[in-house]
CSV table of C-alpha atoms in Angstrom, one decimal:
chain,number,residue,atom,x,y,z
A,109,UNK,CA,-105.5,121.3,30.6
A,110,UNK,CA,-105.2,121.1,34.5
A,111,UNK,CA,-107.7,123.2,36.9
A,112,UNK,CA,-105.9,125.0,39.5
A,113,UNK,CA,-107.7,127.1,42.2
A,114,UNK,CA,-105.9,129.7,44.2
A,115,UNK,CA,-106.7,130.2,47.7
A,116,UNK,CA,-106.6,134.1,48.9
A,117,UNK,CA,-106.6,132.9,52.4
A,118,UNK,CA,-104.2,130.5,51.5
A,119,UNK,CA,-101.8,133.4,49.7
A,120,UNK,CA,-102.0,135.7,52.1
A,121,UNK,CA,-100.9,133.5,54.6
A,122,UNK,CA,-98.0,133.2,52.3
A,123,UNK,CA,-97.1,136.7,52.0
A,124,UNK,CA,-96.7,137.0,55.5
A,125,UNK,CA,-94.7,134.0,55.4
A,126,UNK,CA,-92.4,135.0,53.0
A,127,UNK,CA,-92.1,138.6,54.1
A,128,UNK,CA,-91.2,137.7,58.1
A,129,UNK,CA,-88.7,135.0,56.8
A,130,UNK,CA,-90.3,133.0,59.0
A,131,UNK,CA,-93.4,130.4,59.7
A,132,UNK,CA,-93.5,131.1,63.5
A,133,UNK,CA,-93.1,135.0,62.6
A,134,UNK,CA,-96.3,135.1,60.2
A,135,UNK,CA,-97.9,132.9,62.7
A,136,UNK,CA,-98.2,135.5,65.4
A,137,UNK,CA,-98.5,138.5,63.4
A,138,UNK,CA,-101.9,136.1,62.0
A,139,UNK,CA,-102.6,135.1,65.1
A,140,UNK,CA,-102.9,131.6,64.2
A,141,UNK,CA,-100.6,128.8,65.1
A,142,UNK,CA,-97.7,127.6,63.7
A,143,UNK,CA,-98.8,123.9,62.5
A,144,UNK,CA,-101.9,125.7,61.1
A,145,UNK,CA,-99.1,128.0,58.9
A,146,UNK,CA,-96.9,125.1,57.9
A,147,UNK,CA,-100.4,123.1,56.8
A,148,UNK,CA,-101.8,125.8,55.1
A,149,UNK,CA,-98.3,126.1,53.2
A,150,UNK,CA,-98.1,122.8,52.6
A,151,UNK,CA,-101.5,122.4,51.2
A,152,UNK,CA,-101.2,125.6,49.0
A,153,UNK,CA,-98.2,124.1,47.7
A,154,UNK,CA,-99.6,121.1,46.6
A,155,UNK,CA,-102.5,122.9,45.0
A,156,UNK,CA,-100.6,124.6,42.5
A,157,UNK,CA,-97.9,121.1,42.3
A,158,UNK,CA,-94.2,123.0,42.7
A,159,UNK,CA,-92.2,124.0,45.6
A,160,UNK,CA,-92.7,127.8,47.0
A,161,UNK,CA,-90.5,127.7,50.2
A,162,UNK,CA,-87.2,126.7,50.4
A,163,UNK,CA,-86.9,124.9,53.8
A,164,UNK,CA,-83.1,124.1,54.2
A,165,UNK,CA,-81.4,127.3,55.5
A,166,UNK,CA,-82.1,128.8,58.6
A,167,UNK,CA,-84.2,131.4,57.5
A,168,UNK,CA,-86.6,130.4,55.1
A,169,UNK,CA,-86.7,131.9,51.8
A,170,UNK,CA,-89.2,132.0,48.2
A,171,UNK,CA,-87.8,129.4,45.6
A,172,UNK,CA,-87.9,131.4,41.5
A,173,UNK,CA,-91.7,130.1,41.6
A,174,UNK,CA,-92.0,131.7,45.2
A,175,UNK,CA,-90.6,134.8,44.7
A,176,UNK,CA,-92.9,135.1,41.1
A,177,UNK,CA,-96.1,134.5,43.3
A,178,UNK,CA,-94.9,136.7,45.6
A,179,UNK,CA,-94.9,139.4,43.1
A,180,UNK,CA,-98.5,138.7,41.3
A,181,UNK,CA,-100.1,138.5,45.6
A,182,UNK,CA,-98.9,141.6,46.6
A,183,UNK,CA,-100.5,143.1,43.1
A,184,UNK,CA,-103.7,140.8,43.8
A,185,UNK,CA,-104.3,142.8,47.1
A,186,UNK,CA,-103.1,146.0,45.9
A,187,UNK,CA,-106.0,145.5,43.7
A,188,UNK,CA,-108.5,144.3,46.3
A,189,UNK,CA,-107.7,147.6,48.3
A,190,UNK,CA,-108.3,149.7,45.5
A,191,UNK,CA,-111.6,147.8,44.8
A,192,UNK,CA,-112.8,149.0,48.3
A,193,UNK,CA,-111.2,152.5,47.9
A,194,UNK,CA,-113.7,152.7,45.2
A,195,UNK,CA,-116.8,151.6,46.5
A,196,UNK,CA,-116.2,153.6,49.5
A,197,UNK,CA,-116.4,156.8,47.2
A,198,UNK,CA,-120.0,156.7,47.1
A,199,UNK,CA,-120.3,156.6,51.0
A,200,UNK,CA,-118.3,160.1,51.5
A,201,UNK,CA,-115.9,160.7,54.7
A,202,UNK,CA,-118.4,159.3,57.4
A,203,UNK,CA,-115.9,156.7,58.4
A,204,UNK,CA,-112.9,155.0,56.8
A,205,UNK,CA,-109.2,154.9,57.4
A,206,UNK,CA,-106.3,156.9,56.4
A,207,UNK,CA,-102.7,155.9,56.9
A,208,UNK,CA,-100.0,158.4,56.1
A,209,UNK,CA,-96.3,158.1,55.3
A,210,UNK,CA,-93.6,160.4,56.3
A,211,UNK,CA,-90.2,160.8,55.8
A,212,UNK,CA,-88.4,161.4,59.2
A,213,UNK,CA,-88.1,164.9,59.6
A,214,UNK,CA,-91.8,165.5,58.3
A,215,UNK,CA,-93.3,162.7,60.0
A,216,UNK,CA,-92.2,164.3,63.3
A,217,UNK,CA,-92.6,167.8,62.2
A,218,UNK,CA,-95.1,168.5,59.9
A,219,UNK,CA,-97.1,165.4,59.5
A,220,UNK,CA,-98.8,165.6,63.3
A,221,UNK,CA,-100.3,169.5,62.7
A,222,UNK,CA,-101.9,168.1,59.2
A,223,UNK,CA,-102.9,164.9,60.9
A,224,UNK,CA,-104.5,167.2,63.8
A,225,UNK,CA,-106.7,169.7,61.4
A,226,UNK,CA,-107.5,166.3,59.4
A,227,UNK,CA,-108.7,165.0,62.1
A,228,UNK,CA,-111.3,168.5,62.5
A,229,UNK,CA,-112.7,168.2,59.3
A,230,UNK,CA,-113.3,164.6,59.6
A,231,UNK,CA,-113.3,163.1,63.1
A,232,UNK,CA,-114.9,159.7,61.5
A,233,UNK,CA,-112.2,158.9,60.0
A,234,UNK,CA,-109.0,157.0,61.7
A,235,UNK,CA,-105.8,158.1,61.0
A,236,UNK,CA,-102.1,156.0,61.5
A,237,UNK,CA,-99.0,157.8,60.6
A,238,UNK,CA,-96.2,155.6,59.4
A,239,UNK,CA,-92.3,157.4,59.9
A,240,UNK,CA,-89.2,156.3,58.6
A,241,UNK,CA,-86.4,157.6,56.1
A,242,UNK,CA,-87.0,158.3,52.4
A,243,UNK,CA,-85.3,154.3,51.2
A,244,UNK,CA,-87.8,152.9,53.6
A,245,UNK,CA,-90.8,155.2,53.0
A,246,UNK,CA,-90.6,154.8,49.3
A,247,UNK,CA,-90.3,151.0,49.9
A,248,UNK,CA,-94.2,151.1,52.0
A,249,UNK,CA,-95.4,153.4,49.3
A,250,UNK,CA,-94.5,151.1,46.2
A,251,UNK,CA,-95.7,147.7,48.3
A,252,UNK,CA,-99.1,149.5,48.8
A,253,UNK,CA,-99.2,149.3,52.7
A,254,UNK,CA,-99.0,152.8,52.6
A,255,UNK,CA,-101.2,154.8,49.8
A,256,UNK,CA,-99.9,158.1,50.7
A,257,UNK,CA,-96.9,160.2,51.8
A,258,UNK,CA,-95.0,163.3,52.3
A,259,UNK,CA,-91.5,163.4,51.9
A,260,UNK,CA,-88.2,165.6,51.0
A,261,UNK,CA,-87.4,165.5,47.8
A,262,UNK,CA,-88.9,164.2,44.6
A,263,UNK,CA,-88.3,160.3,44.8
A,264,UNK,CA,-87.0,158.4,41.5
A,265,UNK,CA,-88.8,155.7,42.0
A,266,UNK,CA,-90.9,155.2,38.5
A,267,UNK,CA,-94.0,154.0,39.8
A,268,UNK,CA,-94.4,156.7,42.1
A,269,UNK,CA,-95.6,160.3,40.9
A,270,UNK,CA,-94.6,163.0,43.5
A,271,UNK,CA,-96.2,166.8,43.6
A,272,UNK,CA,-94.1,169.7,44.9
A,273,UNK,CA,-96.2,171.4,48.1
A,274,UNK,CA,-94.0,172.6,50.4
A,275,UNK,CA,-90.1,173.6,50.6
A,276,UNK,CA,-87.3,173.4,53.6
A,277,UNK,CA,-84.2,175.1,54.2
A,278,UNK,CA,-81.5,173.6,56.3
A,279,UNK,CA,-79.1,175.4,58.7
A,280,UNK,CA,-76.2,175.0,59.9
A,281,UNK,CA,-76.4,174.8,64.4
A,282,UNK,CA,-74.1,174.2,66.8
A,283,UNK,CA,-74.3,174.0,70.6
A,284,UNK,CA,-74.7,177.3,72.7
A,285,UNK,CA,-71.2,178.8,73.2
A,286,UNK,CA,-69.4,176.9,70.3
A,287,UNK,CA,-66.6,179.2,69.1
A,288,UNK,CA,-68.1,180.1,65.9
A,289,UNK,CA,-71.2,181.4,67.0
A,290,UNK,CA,-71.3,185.2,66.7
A,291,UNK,CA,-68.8,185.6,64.0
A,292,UNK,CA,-69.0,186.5,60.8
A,293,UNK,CA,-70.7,185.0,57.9
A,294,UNK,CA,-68.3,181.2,57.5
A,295,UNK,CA,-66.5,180.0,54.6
A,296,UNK,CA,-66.0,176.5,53.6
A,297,UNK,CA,-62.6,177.1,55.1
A,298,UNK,CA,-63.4,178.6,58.3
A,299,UNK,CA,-65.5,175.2,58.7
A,300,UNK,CA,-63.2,173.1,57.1
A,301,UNK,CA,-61.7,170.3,59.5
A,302,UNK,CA,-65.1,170.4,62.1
A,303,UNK,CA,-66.3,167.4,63.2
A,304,UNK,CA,-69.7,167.2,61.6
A,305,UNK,CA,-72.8,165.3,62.5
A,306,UNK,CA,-74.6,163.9,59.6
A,307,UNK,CA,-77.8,161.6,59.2
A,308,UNK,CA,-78.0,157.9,58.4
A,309,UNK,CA,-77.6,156.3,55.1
A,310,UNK,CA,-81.0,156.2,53.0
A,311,UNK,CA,-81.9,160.0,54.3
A,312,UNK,CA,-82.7,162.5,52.4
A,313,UNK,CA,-81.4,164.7,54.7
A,314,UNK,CA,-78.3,163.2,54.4
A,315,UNK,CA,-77.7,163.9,50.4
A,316,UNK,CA,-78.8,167.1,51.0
A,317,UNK,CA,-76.1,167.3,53.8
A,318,UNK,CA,-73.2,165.6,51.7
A,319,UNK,CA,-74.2,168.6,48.5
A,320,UNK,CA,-74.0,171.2,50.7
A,321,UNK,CA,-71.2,170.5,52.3
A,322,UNK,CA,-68.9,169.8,49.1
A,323,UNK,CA,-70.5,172.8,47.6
A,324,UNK,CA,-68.3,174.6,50.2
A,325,UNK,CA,-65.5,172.8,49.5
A,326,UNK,CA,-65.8,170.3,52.4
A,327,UNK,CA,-65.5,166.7,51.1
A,328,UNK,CA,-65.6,163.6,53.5
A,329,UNK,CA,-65.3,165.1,56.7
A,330,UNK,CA,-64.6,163.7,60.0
A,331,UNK,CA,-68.1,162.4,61.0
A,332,UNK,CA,-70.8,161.2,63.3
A,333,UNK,CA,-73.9,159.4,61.7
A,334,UNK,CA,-77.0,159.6,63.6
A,335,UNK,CA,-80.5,158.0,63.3
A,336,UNK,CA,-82.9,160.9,63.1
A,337,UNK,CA,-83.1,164.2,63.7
A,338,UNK,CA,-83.8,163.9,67.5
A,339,UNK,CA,-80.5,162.0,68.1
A,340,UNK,CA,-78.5,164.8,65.6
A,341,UNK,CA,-79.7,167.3,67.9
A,342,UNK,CA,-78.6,166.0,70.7
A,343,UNK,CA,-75.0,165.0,69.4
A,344,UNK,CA,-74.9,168.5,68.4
A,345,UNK,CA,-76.2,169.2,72.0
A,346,UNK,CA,-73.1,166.8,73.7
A,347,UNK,CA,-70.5,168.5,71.4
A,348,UNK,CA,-70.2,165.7,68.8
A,349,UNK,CA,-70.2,168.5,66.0
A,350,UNK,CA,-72.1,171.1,64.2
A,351,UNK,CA,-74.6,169.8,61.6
A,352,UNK,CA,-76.6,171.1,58.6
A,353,UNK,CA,-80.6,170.1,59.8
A,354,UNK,CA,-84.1,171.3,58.4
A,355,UNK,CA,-85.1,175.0,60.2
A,356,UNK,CA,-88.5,173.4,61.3
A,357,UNK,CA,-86.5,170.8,63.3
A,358,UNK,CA,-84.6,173.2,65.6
A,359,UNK,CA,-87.2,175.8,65.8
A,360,UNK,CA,-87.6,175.5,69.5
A,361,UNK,CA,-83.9,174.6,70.5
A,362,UNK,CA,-83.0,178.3,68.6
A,363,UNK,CA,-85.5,180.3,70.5
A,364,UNK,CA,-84.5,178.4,73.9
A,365,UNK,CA,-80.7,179.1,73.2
A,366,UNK,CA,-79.9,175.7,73.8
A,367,UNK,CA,-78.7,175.4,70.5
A,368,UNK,CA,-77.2,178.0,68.3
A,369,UNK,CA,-77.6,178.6,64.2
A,370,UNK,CA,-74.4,179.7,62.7
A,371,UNK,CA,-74.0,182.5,59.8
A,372,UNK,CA,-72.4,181.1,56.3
A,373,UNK,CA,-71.7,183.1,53.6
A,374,UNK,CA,-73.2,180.6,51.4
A,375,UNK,CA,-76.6,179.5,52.1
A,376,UNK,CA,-76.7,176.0,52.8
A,377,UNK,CA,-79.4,174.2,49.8
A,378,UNK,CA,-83.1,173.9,50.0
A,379,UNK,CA,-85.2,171.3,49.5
A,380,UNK,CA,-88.8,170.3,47.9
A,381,UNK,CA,-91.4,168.4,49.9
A,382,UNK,CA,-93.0,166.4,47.8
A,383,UNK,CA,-96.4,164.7,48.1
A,384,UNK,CA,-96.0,161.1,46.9
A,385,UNK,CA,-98.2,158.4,46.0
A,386,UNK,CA,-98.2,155.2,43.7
A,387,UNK,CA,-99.0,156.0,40.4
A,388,UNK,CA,-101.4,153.3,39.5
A,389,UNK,CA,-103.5,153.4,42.8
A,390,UNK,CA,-106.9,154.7,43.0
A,391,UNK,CA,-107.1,156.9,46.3
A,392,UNK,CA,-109.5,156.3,48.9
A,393,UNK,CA,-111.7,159.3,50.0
A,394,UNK,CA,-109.7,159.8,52.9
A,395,UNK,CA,-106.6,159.7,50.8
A,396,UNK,CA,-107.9,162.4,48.7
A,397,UNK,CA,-109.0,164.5,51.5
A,398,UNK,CA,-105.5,164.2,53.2
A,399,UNK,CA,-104.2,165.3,49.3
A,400,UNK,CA,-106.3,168.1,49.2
A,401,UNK,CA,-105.4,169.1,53.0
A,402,UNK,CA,-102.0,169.4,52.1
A,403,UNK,CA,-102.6,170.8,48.8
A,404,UNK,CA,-103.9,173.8,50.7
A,405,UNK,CA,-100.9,174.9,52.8
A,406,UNK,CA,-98.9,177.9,51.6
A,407,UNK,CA,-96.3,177.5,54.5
A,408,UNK,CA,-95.6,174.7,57.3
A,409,UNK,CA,-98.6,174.5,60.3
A,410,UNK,CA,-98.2,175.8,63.3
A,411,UNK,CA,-95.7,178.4,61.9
C-alpha cells in the first residue's frame, strides 16, 4: 500500500488556484509569487502521482481528480473553521470576528443598523459585511466563507436551514408627477402596458417582482433590468418606469417627494426575511450573538 501525505499549505494554495482560474491570480491574492505557485502545484501533484490542473486552455481549469479534491479541501477547512469556532466558545465575546451575509436590499438597509448595535454590545469583536444578490449570497453561505446571513425569502438550498425573523412589503413608486400618482387605487389594466423597472436575474426581489406583477394580470412587460436597488431608484428617478421595490428602500425618497408610491387595488406580495446559515456548521460565539441580535427585533431598526 503506498503512503501519501497531503500538504494543507500545499492545498490551499490549490483552492485558490483553482477558484481564480488562474496561477498569477492566486499568486497575488497569497501574496506569493507566481514560480513559487506553479512549484508548489507542481510538487503537490507529484505527491499524490495524477494530474490536478489542466494546463492547455487559456484559463486553467481542475481535471475529474481536481475538481474531486477540490470538493474534500473546501470541506477540510470548513472543518478547520469550525474547530476554532469551537474552542473559541470557552473564551466568550472578548475578541473574535464576525462576517455577515446580506442579500442586496438588506445588506444596504437593514444589515448596517444590526451591524451598528452589534457592534455596542461587543466592540471586541470585528465585523465585515458581505452584499450581494440571493444566487450569489447562497453560493458564500454554502462554501463556508460566509457562516451567516440574512436574506429575502427562504432559500432552497438543502444544506442551508433558514429562520423566519423579519417580513417586507414592496410598493409600487414612480417619479414625482408621473400621471398616476393621485388617482385612485390601479388595476392590472390601468398599469398594463408601463414600462417597468425590474431587478437583475438571481434577485429575490426580482421573483417577487415577476409574481406580483402576473398576479395582476401583467405578464412580460416592456422592461428595464437594473443592478440593485440604488440604480432602480434612480431609473425610476430618470423616468425609465415605475417599479415594485421593498418599503424600507424608498423610505427617504417618499418623505422627500422625490419619488412617489402609487395606490393599487391589490396589494402588491410580501416577503419573509429569513436568517440563513449552513446546516452542518457549528457557529462561532460571534455568530451566535449576531443570531440572537436579530432574533430579538420585532420590526426593522431605525424604524
Amino acid at each position: 500500500m503506498r503512503f501519501v501525505t497531503l500538504d494543507l499549505h500545499r492545498l490551499w494554495i490549490f483552492l485558490h488556484v483553482i477558484d481564480h482560474h488562474s496561477f498569477s491570480a492566486a499568486a497575488q491574492k497569497l501574496f506569493m509569487s507566481q514560480p513559487s505557485v506553479s512549484n508548489q502545484m507542481r510538487r503537490l501533484e507529484e505527491s499524490l502521482h495524477i494530474t490536478l490542473i489542466d494546463r492547455s486552455g487559456a484559463r486553467i481549469r481542475p481535471t475529474a481528480e481536481g475538481e474531486l479534491l477540490a470538493e474534500y479541501a473546501r470541506r477540510v477547512f470548513l472543518l478547520a473553521d469550525e474547530a476554532v469556532s469551537a474552542v473559541q466558545q470557552l473564551s466568550g465575546l472578548q475578541s473574535g470576528r464576525l462576517v455577515v451575509g446580506g442579500s442586496t436590499t438588506l445588506g444596504t438597509y437593514l444589515l448596517p443598523d444590526l451591524l451598528a448595535e452589534y457592534r455596542r454590545r461587543h466592540p471586541g469583536i470585528e465585523s465585515h459585511v458581505f452584499v450581494g444578490n440571493n444566487a450569489t449570497v447562497t453560493q458564500h453561505l454554502t462554501s463556508g466563507e460566509v457562516g451567516v446571513a440574512v436574506v429575502a425569502g427562504t432559500p432552497a438550498e438543502p444544506r442551508l436551514v433558514s429562520e423566519p425573523v423579519l417580513e417586507d412589503h414592496m410598493v409600487l413608486i414612480a417619479p414625482a408627477g408621473h400621471p398616476l400618482g393621485g388617482r385612485e387605487p390601479l388595476t392590472g389594466q390601468m398599469l398594463s402596458g408601463e414600462q417597468i423597472v425590474l431587478r437583475e436575474p438571481g434577485s429575490q426581489t426580482r421573483e417577487v417582482q415577476e409574481r406580483t406583477l402576473a398576479g395582476w394580470g401583467i405578464v412580460d412587460p416592456p422592461h428595464t433590468d437594473a443592478w440593485g436597488p440604488e440604480v432602480l431608484k434612480r431609473c425610476v428617478r430618470a423616468g425609465l418606469g415605475i417599479a415594485l421595490i421593498s418599503e424600507h428602500a424608498v423610505a427617504d425618497e417618499l418623505r422627500a417627494g422625490t419619488l412617489v408610491a402609487l395606490p393599487t387595488q391589490e396589494p402588491a406580495q410580501s416577503r419573509v426575511i429569513s436568517l440563513v446559515r449552513r446546516r452542518d456548521r457549528i457557529l462561532s460565539p460571534a455568530e451566535n450573538a449576531f443570531v440572537e441580535l436579530v432574533r430579538e427585533q420585532t420590526s426593522w431598526p431605525g424604524l
